[in-house]
Structures are given as structure tokens and as C-alpha cells.
CSV table of C-alpha atoms and ligand atoms in Angstrom, one decimal:
chain,number,residue,atom,x,y,z
A,1,MET,CA,24.5,23.4,-10.8
A,2,LYS,CA,23.2,20.3,-9.2
A,3,ARG,CA,20.8,18.3,-11.7
A,4,ASN,CA,17.5,17.3,-10.1
A,5,LYS,CA,17.3,13.3,-9.8
A,6,LYS,CA,14.9,11.4,-11.7
A,7,ALA,CA,12.5,8.8,-10.3
A,8,LEU,CA,10.1,6.7,-12.1
A,9,ILE,CA,7.3,5.4,-10.2
A,10,PHE,CA,5.3,2.0,-11.7
A,11,GLY,CA,1.8,2.4,-9.5
A,12,ILE,CA,1.7,6.0,-9.3
A,13,THR,CA,-1.9,6.2,-9.5
A,14,GLY,CA,-2.5,4.2,-5.9
A,15,GLN,CA,-2.5,5.1,-2.4
A,16,ASP,CA,1.6,4.7,-1.9
A,17,GLY,CA,2.2,6.4,-5.5
A,18,SER,CA,0.6,9.6,-4.5
A,19,TYR,CA,2.5,10.0,-1.2
A,20,LEU,CA,5.5,9.2,-2.5
A,21,SER,CA,5.3,11.7,-5.7
A,22,GLU,CA,4.3,14.3,-3.2
A,23,LEU,CA,7.5,13.5,-1.1
A,24,LEU,CA,9.6,13.1,-4.1
A,25,LEU,CA,8.4,16.4,-5.6
A,26,LYS,CA,9.2,18.4,-2.4
A,27,LYS,CA,13.0,16.8,-2.5
A,28,ASN,CA,13.4,18.6,-6.0
A,29,TYR,CA,13.2,15.4,-8.2
A,30,VAL,CA,11.7,14.9,-11.6
A,31,VAL,CA,8.8,12.3,-10.8
A,32,HIS,CA,7.9,10.1,-13.9
A,33,GLY,CA,5.0,8.1,-13.5
A,34,VAL,CA,3.4,4.9,-15.2
A,35,ILE,CA,-0.5,5.2,-15.8
A,36,ARG,CA,-2.6,2.4,-17.0
A,37,ARG,CA,-5.3,3.0,-19.9
A,38,SER,CA,-8.8,3.0,-18.2
A,39,SER,CA,-12.2,3.4,-19.5
A,40,SER,CA,-12.9,5.4,-16.3
A,41,PHE,CA,-10.3,7.9,-14.7
A,42,ASN,CA,-8.0,6.4,-12.3
A,43,THR,CA,-6.1,9.6,-11.4
A,44,SER,CA,-8.3,10.9,-8.5
A,45,ARG,CA,-5.3,10.3,-6.1
A,46,ILE,CA,-2.8,12.8,-8.3
A,47,ASN,CA,-5.1,14.9,-9.7
A,48,HIS,CA,-3.6,17.8,-7.6
A,49,LEU,CA,0.0,17.2,-9.0
A,50,TYR,CA,-0.7,17.2,-12.5
A,51,GLN,CA,1.2,19.6,-14.8
A,52,ASP,CA,0.1,20.5,-18.2
A,53,PRO,CA,2.1,19.1,-21.0
A,54,HIS,CA,2.6,22.4,-22.7
A,55,ILE,CA,4.5,23.9,-19.1
A,56,ASN,CA,8.6,24.2,-19.7
A,57,ASN,CA,10.6,22.0,-17.2
A,58,ARG,CA,7.4,20.2,-15.6
A,59,LYS,CA,8.6,17.9,-12.4
A,60,PHE,CA,5.7,15.8,-13.0
A,61,ILE,CA,5.3,13.6,-16.1
A,62,LEU,CA,3.0,10.5,-16.8
A,63,HIS,CA,3.4,7.8,-19.1
A,64,TYR,CA,1.2,5.2,-20.4
A,65,GLY,CA,2.0,2.0,-19.8
A,66,ASP,CA,1.5,-1.6,-18.0
A,67,ILE,CA,3.5,-3.8,-15.7
A,68,THR,CA,2.4,-6.8,-17.8
A,69,ASP,CA,3.7,-5.6,-21.0
A,70,SER,CA,7.6,-6.2,-21.3
A,71,ILE,CA,8.0,-3.8,-24.4
A,72,SER,CA,6.2,-0.9,-22.4
A,73,VAL,CA,8.2,-1.0,-19.2
A,74,SER,CA,11.8,-1.5,-21.3
A,75,SER,CA,10.8,1.5,-23.5
A,76,ILE,CA,9.7,3.8,-21.0
A,77,ILE,CA,12.8,2.9,-18.6
A,78,LYS,CA,15.0,3.7,-21.7
A,79,LYS,CA,13.4,6.7,-22.7
A,80,ILE,CA,13.9,8.3,-19.0
A,81,LEU,CA,17.2,6.6,-17.7
A,82,PRO,CA,15.6,7.1,-14.1
A,83,ASP,CA,18.1,7.4,-11.0
A,84,GLU,CA,15.8,5.2,-9.1
A,85,ILE,CA,12.8,3.1,-10.0
A,86,TYR,CA,10.0,2.3,-7.5
A,87,ASN,CA,7.8,-0.6,-8.2
A,88,LEU,CA,4.4,-0.1,-6.6
A,89,ALA,CA,2.4,-1.5,-9.5
A,90,ALA,CA,0.4,-4.6,-8.2
A,91,GLN,CA,-2.9,-6.2,-8.1
A,92,SER,CA,-2.9,-5.4,-4.3
A,93,HIS,CA,-6.1,-7.1,-3.0
A,94,VAL,CA,-5.6,-10.4,-1.4
A,95,ALA,CA,-9.2,-11.5,-1.5
A,96,VAL,CA,-9.3,-10.5,-5.3
A,97,SER,CA,-5.9,-12.5,-5.7
A,98,PHE,CA,-7.7,-15.9,-5.2
A,99,GLU,CA,-10.0,-14.7,-8.1
A,100,VAL,CA,-7.5,-13.8,-10.4
A,101,PRO,CA,-4.6,-15.5,-9.4
A,102,GLU,CA,-2.8,-15.7,-12.9
A,103,TYR,CA,-3.1,-12.1,-13.4
A,104,THR,CA,-1.8,-11.4,-10.0
A,105,ALA,CA,1.1,-13.6,-10.5
A,106,ASN,CA,1.9,-11.7,-13.8
A,107,ALA,CA,1.5,-8.5,-12.7
A,108,ASP,CA,2.9,-9.1,-9.0
A,109,ALA,CA,5.6,-11.6,-9.8
A,110,ILE,CA,6.7,-11.2,-13.2
A,111,GLY,CA,5.9,-7.3,-13.6
A,112,SER,CA,9.2,-6.9,-10.8
A,113,LEU,CA,11.1,-9.2,-13.2
A,114,ARG,CA,10.1,-7.2,-16.4
A,115,ILE,CA,11.6,-3.8,-14.8
A,116,LEU,CA,14.9,-5.6,-13.4
A,117,GLU,CA,15.4,-7.2,-16.6
A,118,ALA,CA,15.3,-3.5,-18.6
A,119,ILE,CA,17.7,-2.4,-15.8
A,120,ARG,CA,20.4,-5.0,-17.0
A,121,PHE,CA,19.3,-5.2,-20.6
A,122,HIS,CA,19.9,-1.0,-20.9
A,123,ASN,CA,23.2,-1.5,-19.2
A,124,LEU,CA,21.7,0.6,-16.2
A,125,GLN,CA,23.4,-1.4,-13.4
A,126,ASN,CA,25.3,1.3,-12.3
A,127,LYS,CA,22.8,4.1,-12.5
A,128,THR,CA,19.5,3.0,-11.6
A,129,LYS,CA,18.3,2.1,-8.3
A,130,PHE,CA,15.3,-0.2,-7.5
A,131,TYR,CA,12.7,-0.3,-5.0
A,132,GLN,CA,10.4,-3.6,-4.3
A,133,ALA,CA,7.1,-3.0,-2.7
A,134,GLY,CA,7.2,-6.1,-0.7
A,135,THR,CA,4.7,-6.8,1.9
A,136,SER,CA,4.1,-8.4,5.4
A,137,GLU,CA,1.6,-11.0,3.7
A,138,MET,CA,4.7,-13.0,2.7
A,139,TYR,CA,4.9,-14.0,6.2
A,140,GLY,CA,1.4,-15.5,6.0
A,141,LYS,CA,0.8,-18.2,8.4
A,142,VAL,CA,3.5,-16.8,11.0
A,143,ILE,CA,6.8,-18.5,11.8
A,144,GLU,CA,7.7,-16.4,14.6
A,145,VAL,CA,6.5,-13.5,16.3
A,146,PRO,CA,7.2,-10.5,15.9
A,147,GLN,CA,8.5,-10.7,12.4
A,148,LYS,CA,11.5,-9.1,10.9
A,149,GLU,CA,13.8,-9.5,8.2
A,150,THR,CA,15.2,-13.2,8.7
A,151,THR,CA,11.7,-14.4,9.3
A,152,PRO,CA,11.0,-17.2,7.1
A,153,PHE,CA,8.2,-16.6,4.3
A,154,TYR,CA,5.0,-18.7,4.4
A,155,PRO,CA,2.5,-17.0,2.1
A,156,ARG,CA,-1.3,-17.9,2.3
A,157,SER,CA,-2.6,-16.3,-0.9
A,158,PRO,CA,-1.7,-16.1,-4.4
A,159,TYR,CA,-0.8,-12.4,-3.9
A,160,GLY,CA,1.6,-13.4,-1.1
A,161,VAL,CA,3.1,-16.3,-3.2
A,162,ALA,CA,3.6,-13.6,-6.4
A,163,LYS,CA,5.3,-11.4,-4.0
A,164,VAL,CA,7.8,-13.8,-2.3
A,165,TYR,CA,8.8,-14.4,-6.2
A,166,ALA,CA,9.4,-10.6,-6.4
A,167,HIS,CA,11.1,-10.7,-3.3
A,168,TRP,CA,13.7,-13.2,-4.3
A,169,ILE,CA,14.3,-11.9,-7.8
A,170,THR,CA,15.2,-8.6,-6.5
A,171,ILE,CA,17.9,-10.4,-4.1
A,172,ASN,CA,18.7,-12.4,-7.1
A,173,TYR,CA,19.7,-9.3,-9.4
A,174,ARG,CA,21.3,-7.5,-6.6
A,175,GLU,CA,23.7,-10.5,-6.5
A,176,ALA,CA,24.0,-11.4,-10.0
A,177,TYR,CA,24.2,-8.2,-11.3
A,178,ASP,CA,25.1,-5.7,-8.8
A,179,ILE,CA,22.0,-3.9,-9.6
A,180,PHE,CA,21.1,-1.7,-6.2
A,181,ALA,CA,17.9,-3.2,-5.5
A,182,CYS,CA,16.2,-3.4,-2.1
A,183,ASN,CA,13.0,-5.0,-0.7
A,184,GLY,CA,10.8,-2.9,1.4
A,185,ILE,CA,8.8,-5.5,3.8
A,186,LEU,CA,5.7,-3.3,4.3
A,187,PHE,CA,3.2,-4.0,7.2
A,188,ASN,CA,-0.5,-2.6,6.3
A,189,HIS,CA,-0.5,0.9,5.9
A,190,GLU,CA,-3.4,3.2,5.4
A,191,SER,CA,-5.0,6.8,4.6
A,192,SER,CA,-7.9,8.4,3.4
A,193,ARG,CA,-6.6,7.6,0.1
A,194,ARG,CA,-6.9,3.9,0.5
A,195,GLY,CA,-8.8,2.1,-2.1
A,196,GLY,CA,-12.4,1.6,-0.6
A,197,THR,CA,-12.6,-2.3,-0.2
A,198,PHE,CA,-9.6,-2.7,1.9
A,199,VAL,CA,-10.7,-3.1,5.4
A,200,THR,CA,-9.9,0.2,7.4
A,201,LYS,CA,-11.3,2.4,4.6
A,202,LYS,CA,-14.4,0.2,4.3
A,203,ILE,CA,-15.0,0.5,8.1
A,204,VAL,CA,-14.4,4.2,8.0
A,205,ASN,CA,-16.5,4.8,5.2
A,206,ALA,CA,-19.3,2.7,6.0
A,207,LEU,CA,-19.7,4.1,10.0
A,208,CYS,CA,-19.5,7.7,9.0
A,209,LYS,CA,-22.1,7.0,6.3
A,210,ILE,CA,-24.1,5.4,8.8
A,211,LYS,CA,-23.5,8.0,11.6
A,212,LEU,CA,-24.9,10.7,8.9
A,213,ASP,CA,-28.2,8.2,8.0
A,214,LEU,CA,-26.4,7.1,4.5
A,215,GLN,CA,-26.3,3.6,5.1
A,216,LYS,CA,-27.9,1.1,7.3
A,217,THR,CA,-25.4,-2.0,8.0
A,218,LEU,CA,-21.5,-2.4,7.5
A,219,TYR,CA,-21.0,-6.2,6.3
A,220,LEU,CA,-17.5,-7.6,7.3
A,221,GLY,CA,-15.8,-10.9,7.3
A,222,ASN,CA,-13.3,-12.0,9.7
A,223,LEU,CA,-13.5,-9.8,12.7
A,224,GLU,CA,-10.4,-11.7,14.9
A,225,ALA,CA,-7.6,-11.0,12.1
A,226,LYS,CA,-5.0,-9.1,13.6
A,227,ARG,CA,-2.9,-6.6,11.6
A,228,ASP,CA,-0.3,-4.0,12.5
A,229,TRP,CA,-1.7,-0.8,10.8
A,230,GLY,CA,0.7,2.1,10.3
A,231,HIS,CA,0.1,5.6,8.1
A,232,ALA,CA,1.1,5.6,4.2
A,233,LYS,CA,2.7,8.8,4.5
A,234,ASP,CA,5.0,7.3,7.4
A,235,TYR,CA,5.8,4.5,5.0
A,236,VAL,CA,7.0,6.0,2.1
A,237,VAL,CA,9.2,8.0,3.9
A,238,ALA,CA,11.2,4.7,4.9
A,239,MET,CA,11.0,3.6,0.9
A,240,TRP,CA,12.9,6.6,-0.2
A,241,LYS,CA,15.5,6.2,2.8
A,242,MET,CA,16.0,2.7,1.6
A,243,MET,CA,17.2,3.6,-1.4
A,244,GLN,CA,19.5,6.6,-0.2
A,245,GLN,CA,22.0,4.0,1.7
A,246,LYS,CA,25.0,3.2,0.5
A,247,LYS,CA,24.3,-0.4,0.1
A,248,PRO,CA,20.9,-1.9,-0.9
A,249,LYS,CA,19.5,-4.1,1.7
A,250,ASP,CA,16.2,-5.2,3.0
A,251,TYR,CA,13.8,-3.7,5.7
A,252,VAL,CA,10.8,-4.5,7.7
A,253,ILE,CA,8.7,-1.6,8.1
A,254,ALA,CA,5.4,-1.6,10.8
A,255,THR,CA,4.6,-0.1,13.9
A,256,GLY,CA,5.0,-3.1,16.1
A,257,LYS,CA,1.7,-2.7,17.4
A,258,GLN,CA,-1.5,-4.8,16.4
A,259,TYR,CA,-5.5,-4.8,16.7
A,260,THR,CA,-8.1,-7.1,15.5
A,261,VAL,CA,-10.4,-6.1,12.8
A,262,LYS,CA,-13.3,-5.6,15.6
A,263,GLN,CA,-11.2,-3.4,17.6
A,264,PHE,CA,-10.4,-1.1,14.8
A,265,VAL,CA,-14.3,-0.6,14.1
A,266,ASN,CA,-14.4,0.0,18.1
A,267,LEU,CA,-11.8,2.6,17.9
A,268,VAL,CA,-13.8,4.3,14.6
A,269,LEU,CA,-16.9,4.2,16.5
A,270,LYS,CA,-15.1,6.0,19.7
A,271,GLU,CA,-13.7,8.6,17.3
A,272,LEU,CA,-17.2,9.2,15.9
A,273,LYS,CA,-18.7,9.4,19.5
A,274,MET,CA,-21.1,6.4,19.0
A,275,GLU,CA,-22.2,4.3,21.9
A,276,TYR,CA,-21.8,0.4,21.0
A,277,SER,CA,-22.1,-2.5,22.4
A,278,TRP,CA,-21.5,-6.5,20.9
A,279,LYS,CA,-23.7,-9.2,21.0
A,280,GLY,CA,-23.0,-12.8,19.7
A,281,THR,CA,-19.7,-14.1,18.6
A,282,GLY,CA,-17.7,-15.4,15.5
A,283,ILE,CA,-20.0,-15.3,12.6
A,284,ASN,CA,-22.8,-14.5,14.9
A,285,SER,CA,-21.2,-11.2,16.0
A,286,LYS,CA,-23.4,-7.8,15.4
A,287,CYS,CA,-22.7,-4.5,17.0
A,288,PHE,CA,-25.5,-2.1,18.4
A,289,VAL,CA,-25.5,1.6,18.6
A,290,LYS,CA,-27.2,3.6,21.3
A,291,GLY,CA,-29.9,5.5,19.1
A,292,PHE,CA,-29.9,3.4,15.8
A,293,LYS,CA,-32.7,0.7,15.9
A,294,ASN,CA,-30.8,-2.1,13.7
A,295,LYS,CA,-27.5,-3.8,13.9
A,296,ILE,CA,-24.7,-1.8,12.5
A,297,VAL,CA,-22.5,-4.1,11.9
A,298,SER,CA,-22.8,-8.0,10.8
A,299,VAL,CA,-20.8,-10.5,9.7
A,300,ASP,CA,-20.9,-11.9,6.1
A,301,LYS,CA,-19.1,-15.1,5.3
A,302,ASN,CA,-18.8,-14.1,1.8
A,303,TYR,CA,-16.0,-12.0,2.9
A,304,PHE,CA,-13.9,-14.7,4.2
A,305,ARG,CA,-11.1,-16.1,2.4
A,306,PRO,CA,-9.9,-19.6,1.2
A,307,LEU,CA,-6.9,-19.2,3.8
A,308,GLU,CA,-6.6,-16.1,5.9
A,309,VAL,CA,-3.6,-14.4,7.6
A,310,ASP,CA,-4.6,-14.7,11.2
A,311,THR,CA,-2.1,-12.3,13.0
A,312,LEU,CA,1.0,-9.8,11.8
A,313,LEU,CA,3.1,-8.0,14.0
A,314,GLY,CA,6.2,-6.3,12.6
A,315,ASN,CA,9.5,-5.7,14.2
A,316,SER,CA,11.4,-2.6,12.4
A,317,SER,CA,14.5,-2.3,14.8
A,318,LYS,CA,16.6,-2.5,11.8
A,319,ALA,CA,15.0,0.2,9.7
A,320,LYS,CA,14.8,2.5,12.9
A,321,ARG,CA,18.5,1.7,13.6
A,322,GLU,CA,20.0,1.8,10.0
A,323,LEU,CA,17.5,4.4,8.2
A,324,LYS,CA,16.8,6.4,11.4
A,325,TRP,CA,13.1,5.8,10.2
A,326,LYS,CA,10.2,7.2,12.9
A,327,ILE,CA,6.7,6.6,13.4
A,328,ASN,CA,4.8,10.1,13.4
A,329,TYR,CA,1.3,8.4,13.5
A,330,ASN,CA,-0.4,5.9,15.8
A,331,ILE,CA,-3.5,3.8,15.4
A,332,LYS,CA,-5.8,7.0,17.2
A,333,SER,CA,-4.2,9.9,14.9
A,334,LEU,CA,-4.6,7.3,11.8
A,335,ILE,CA,-8.0,6.9,12.6
A,336,LYS,CA,-8.9,10.5,13.7
A,337,GLU,CA,-7.3,11.6,10.3
A,338,MET,CA,-9.3,9.0,8.2
A,339,VAL,CA,-12.6,9.9,10.0
A,340,SER,CA,-12.4,13.4,9.7
A,341,GLU,CA,-11.2,13.3,6.0
A,342,GLU,CA,-14.3,10.8,5.4
A,343,LEU,CA,-16.8,13.2,7.1
A,344,SER,CA,-15.8,16.3,4.9
A,345,SER,CA,-15.9,14.2,2.0
A,346,LEU,CA,-19.1,13.1,2.7
A,347,LYS,CA,-20.8,16.2,3.6
A,348,ASN,CA,-19.1,17.7,0.4
A,349,ASP,CA,-20.8,14.9,-1.8
A,350,LYS,CA,-24.1,16.1,-0.1
A,351,LYS,CA,-24.0,19.6,-0.7
A,352,ILE,CA,-23.2,18.9,-4.8
A,353,ARG,CA,-25.8,16.4,-4.7
B,1,NAP,P1,-2.8,0.4,-4.6
B,1,NAP,O1,-3.5,1.6,-4.0
B,1,NAP,O2,-3.7,-1.1,-5.0
B,1,NAP,O3,-1.9,0.9,-5.7
B,1,NAP,C1,-1.8,-0.3,-6.9
B,1,NAP,C2,-1.1,0.6,-8.0
B,1,NAP,O4,-0.7,-0.3,-8.9
B,1,NAP,C3,-2.2,1.5,-9.0
B,1,NAP,O5,-1.4,2.7,-9.5
B,1,NAP,C4,-2.4,0.6,-9.8
B,1,NAP,O6,-3.0,1.4,-10.9
B,1,NAP,C5,-1.2,-0.1,-10.3
B,1,NAP,N1,-1.4,-1.2,-11.1
B,1,NAP,C6,-2.1,-2.2,-11.0
B,1,NAP,N2,-2.1,-3.1,-11.8
B,1,NAP,C7,-1.1,-2.6,-12.7
B,1,NAP,C8,-0.4,-2.9,-14.0
B,1,NAP,N3,-0.8,-4.1,-14.8
B,1,NAP,N4,0.4,-2.0,-14.9
B,1,NAP,C9,0.5,-0.9,-14.2
B,1,NAP,N5,0.3,-0.8,-12.9
B,1,NAP,C10,-0.7,-1.5,-12.1
B,1,NAP,O7,-1.7,0.1,-3.8
B,1,NAP,P2,-0.8,0.4,-2.6
B,1,NAP,O8,-1.5,0.3,-1.4
B,1,NAP,O9,-0.7,2.0,-3.2
B,1,NAP,O10,0.5,-0.5,-2.3
B,1,NAP,C11,1.5,0.2,-3.1
B,1,NAP,C12,2.5,-1.3,-3.4
B,1,NAP,O11,2.8,-1.6,-2.1
B,1,NAP,C13,1.9,-2.6,-4.0
B,1,NAP,O12,2.7,-3.3,-4.8
B,1,NAP,C14,1.1,-3.5,-2.8
B,1,NAP,O13,1.0,-4.9,-3.0
B,1,NAP,C15,2.2,-3.2,-1.9
B,1,NAP,N6,2.1,-3.2,-0.3
B,1,NAP,C16,1.1,-2.7,0.2
B,1,NAP,C17,0.7,-2.5,1.1
B,1,NAP,C18,-0.5,-1.5,2.0
B,1,NAP,O14,-0.6,-1.9,3.1
B,1,NAP,N7,-0.8,-0.3,1.4
B,1,NAP,C19,1.4,-3.1,2.2
B,1,NAP,C20,2.6,-3.9,1.8
B,1,NAP,C21,2.8,-3.7,0.4
B,1,NAP,P3,-4.6,1.7,-11.1
B,1,NAP,O15,-4.6,2.7,-10.3
B,1,NAP,O16,-4.8,1.8,-12.8
B,1,NAP,O17,-5.7,0.3,-10.6
B,2,F7E,O1,-7.8,-7.2,5.2
B,2,F7E,C1,-9.9,-8.7,7.4
B,2,F7E,C2,-9.5,-9.6,6.4
B,2,F7E,O2,-7.9,-6.5,2.8
B,2,F7E,C3,-7.1,-7.0,6.5
B,2,F7E,C4,-2.8,-5.3,1.1
B,2,F7E,O3,-2.7,-3.9,1.3
B,2,F7E,O4,-2.3,-5.4,3.5
B,2,F7E,C5,-3.1,-5.7,3.0
B,2,F7E,O5,-3.7,-6.6,2.6
B,2,F7E,C6,-7.7,-8.2,7.5
B,2,F7E,C7,-7.7,-9.4,6.6
B,2,F7E,O6,-5.8,-6.1,3.9
B,2,F7E,C8,-13.1,-7.7,5.8
B,2,F7E,O7,-9.6,-11.1,6.3
B,2,F7E,C9,-12.7,-8.6,7.6
B,2,F7E,O8,-7.5,-10.3,7.5
B,2,F7E,O9,-7.7,-4.4,4.6
B,2,F7E,P1,-7.6,-6.0,4.0
B,2,F7E,P2,-4.7,-7.4,3.7
B,2,F7E,O10,-5.6,-8.6,3.3
B,2,F7E,O11,-4.1,-7.5,5.2
B,2,F7E,C10,-1.1,-6.2,3.1
B,2,F7E,C11,0.4,-5.8,3.7
B,2,F7E,C12,-0.9,-5.8,1.6
B,2,F7E,O12,0.3,-6.2,0.9
B,2,F7E,C13,-1.8,-6.1,0.7
B,2,F7E,O13,-1.4,-5.5,-0.5
B,2,F7E,O14,-9.4,-7.9,7.3
B,2,F7E,N1,-11.5,-8.4,6.8
B,2,F7E,N2,-13.6,-8.0,7.1
B,2,F7E,C14,-11.9,-8.0,5.8
B,2,F7E,N3,-11.0,-7.7,4.9
B,2,F7E,C15,-11.5,-6.6,3.7
B,2,F7E,N4,-10.9,-6.2,2.7
B,2,F7E,N5,-13.2,-6.4,3.7
B,2,F7E,C16,-13.7,-7.0,4.8
B,2,F7E,O15,-14.5,-6.4,4.7
């Protein structure tokens, strides 16, 4: 009988970790995940997958650990001897990385090194494959449009800089020790499970609340930034596909379409059937909606970053060609799903209260 493959996910409680777990469980993997001790619950995205430790032959198993703690990283890997490791653990907020740059470097850069070193130290080079969650933020002040695998990096935040280290240390261990180690260079991907302070989720949540009369105004930063937004469900499929190739390589994963933050606001308002008009420009931009007395969107300069990534647009021809990767969502279906799930959850909250 064929044995089930074992996957180990660092960052299992995050947006991508939850979708990747669902995908791997469907593919009959035994999924192990690392969670951090926290004073408040941090498992809301994976509670539906939880299995009681008393169940025999569990397929979903959680371990306490931390990517900044070498010994925990190394002992978990030694205990599980995984076939595939997905390193999704990170301090993933770009703006926050300017506030906690040292921690961001420790988790996002050295965290990857800790896993690679553990693979090497335990002689798992021929057994364990490694996926590194790279990012379009590495392109930062873009040198070429659209960005592809060969586009040089120019990171613009402590987060982006840390991820460039992780990218190159992954290649270094691949070349030095023949580890199956690959980098996904993923552009922004969103969903209803996105953290509340990322711009798409913040916009959807606030505009739904405004529609339901639960909030008055949404304050945003730079409305002109352009992003290439996809759906996280499509993107975790690409991660898995990279790990099933004969040779480890690096791939850009993106939709190839970009929108400004302001256009994203407009699309959400359209989905909510709210009739809007904008007044003023730049920092003085304000959005008004028919039937609402005051402005519903305004700019707050506190949400601007010390440096901005103005524009990101990916070219994922290589992934489409070699991985046969396909995109199921476009911006409209992404927003439709996010709005519909947000409205249901807000209406549910209201009932409970
Ligand atoms: P996310 O929702 O912020 O999840 C991050 C995960 O990392 C969470 O499970 C978090 O645990 C965990 N984590 C943070 N610090 C840790 C530490 N010190 N030790 C162990 N675990 C730690 O991020 P995501 O959107 O799912 O993204 C997944 C990965 O892809 C990240 O590495 C991110 O940088 C990268 N990425 C994301 C995008 C995107 O658009 N979403 C694009 C490119 C790359 P807690 O739940 O306990 O906080
Ligand atoms: O910002 C602008 C902001 O925080 C998008 C992470 O997953 O994707 C994400 O990083 C844009 C920026 O994502 C607000 O200035 C305006 O230009 O949603 P975000 P991000 O910085 O692109 C990459 C690929 C990752 O790898 C990261 O882990 O929106 N913006 N007003 C705002 N952004 C936020 N957060 N909040 C605002 O009020």
C-alpha cells in the first residue's frame, strides 16, 4: 500500500497555511503544522480542520514551535521527517516591518535559514523538499514591467529585504547541498481569510460595515498604489505544483492584471450597489455615497509608509507553461466572494449580539 506523504507547514494558522492545509488533506497528505503559543486564540482559520489528539491515524497534527527558535524548528523536523516543508511563516505586514525591522529579519530571513540548516543537519537532503514563500515585494522599485523570474530585485522595506535574503539562501542551499528547494515569487493574493489590516480586507470589511450602518468612515493611505491581486486558493495550488516538479525551480505567480487601491474601493462599492463619487485628489481625496450624509472614504497620512512600492505587475508565463498553473478567479469574482462572506459574517455577528 502506498503511504501518505507527510507535509510540514510553518505558518499553518495564516491565510495561505489554511488553504494549503485543505488542499493537501484533499490530496491525502498527513499535514503537520507549527503554531505559536499566543495569549489569545490564533487558530480561527484552521479550527474546522482540527482533529482530537485521541483519534487514531490523525491526518492533521499541530506542534508548538517558532521560526525564531532554532531548536524547536530542528526538533520538529527531526521528529516528523517530512517529505515536503512549506515555509509560510513570516511577519508578513510590510508597514509593520518598518516598526519591527529586527524581528522581521529574524523571522523572515533567518527563519528560512533555520529550516534549511535543519534539513542539512539531519541529512534529509534526499528526502525533504522545501518551499519558500517569496514575494513580489522583492521587486519593490521595479526595474522592469511586468516582473518575471529574471527581473532584478530592489526591495523597499525591511520585509522585502528580509525576503530577498530568504530567496537567495534557498538557492544557495539548493546549489550547495542539492536540496530540492524552490522559491515561489507570489504577488498579492487575498481572500475572506486575509488579515484585517491588509488593504483589500480592510476595504471590504469597512465598506460592508458602512453599508450596514455599523461604521461611518474608512481611512486609507496611498490610493494610487497599483497591485496585481489574485485569490489565495489559486496561489496555494501553484505552491504544491512547484514541489511536484522533477527539478526545483523558482516561479512568479501573478494574474498579470493590476488595479489601484482606489479602483479596488470602486469595485467593492459597485459590488455593494452603492452609488459613489470622488472629490479632491491625492491626500484630499474623499468618496461620497448617495444616501450617506458624510464622506465614507478619506485619506489619513498615517497610513503612508516611509517608502512605497508604487506598482507591481507579474508575468507568470513560466508557471503557466511548466506547471500548467491556471487562474480560476479574477478581480471581480475575488471581490464578489470577499463581499458576500463579509456580509454574512457581519450579519451573523449582529444576530449573536
Ligand atoms: P499571514 O496570514 O500573515 O500568515 C503568516 C503565518 O506565519 C501565520 O501562521 C503566523 O502565525 C506565522 N508566523 C509569524 N511569525 C511566526 C514565527 N515567529 N514563528 C512561527 N510562525 C510565525 O500570511 P499569508 O498571507 O498567509 O502569507 C504566507 C506567506 O507568504 C508569508 O511568508 C508571506 O510573507 C508570504 N507572502 C504572502 C503574500 C500575500 O499576498 N498573502 C504574497 C507573497 C508572499 P500567527 O497566526 O500565530 O501569527
Ligand atoms: O498594501 C496601500 C499600501 O498592506 C497594499 C503582503 O501580503 O502583499 C502584501 O503586502 C497597498 C500598499 O499589501 C492602506 O500602501 C493604502 O501600496 O494590502 P497591503 P502589501 O504591502 O502589498 C505582498 C505581496 C506581501 O508579500 C506581503 O506579505 O495598499 N494602502 N491604504 C494601504 N495598505 C494598508 N495595509 N492599509 C491601508 O490603509
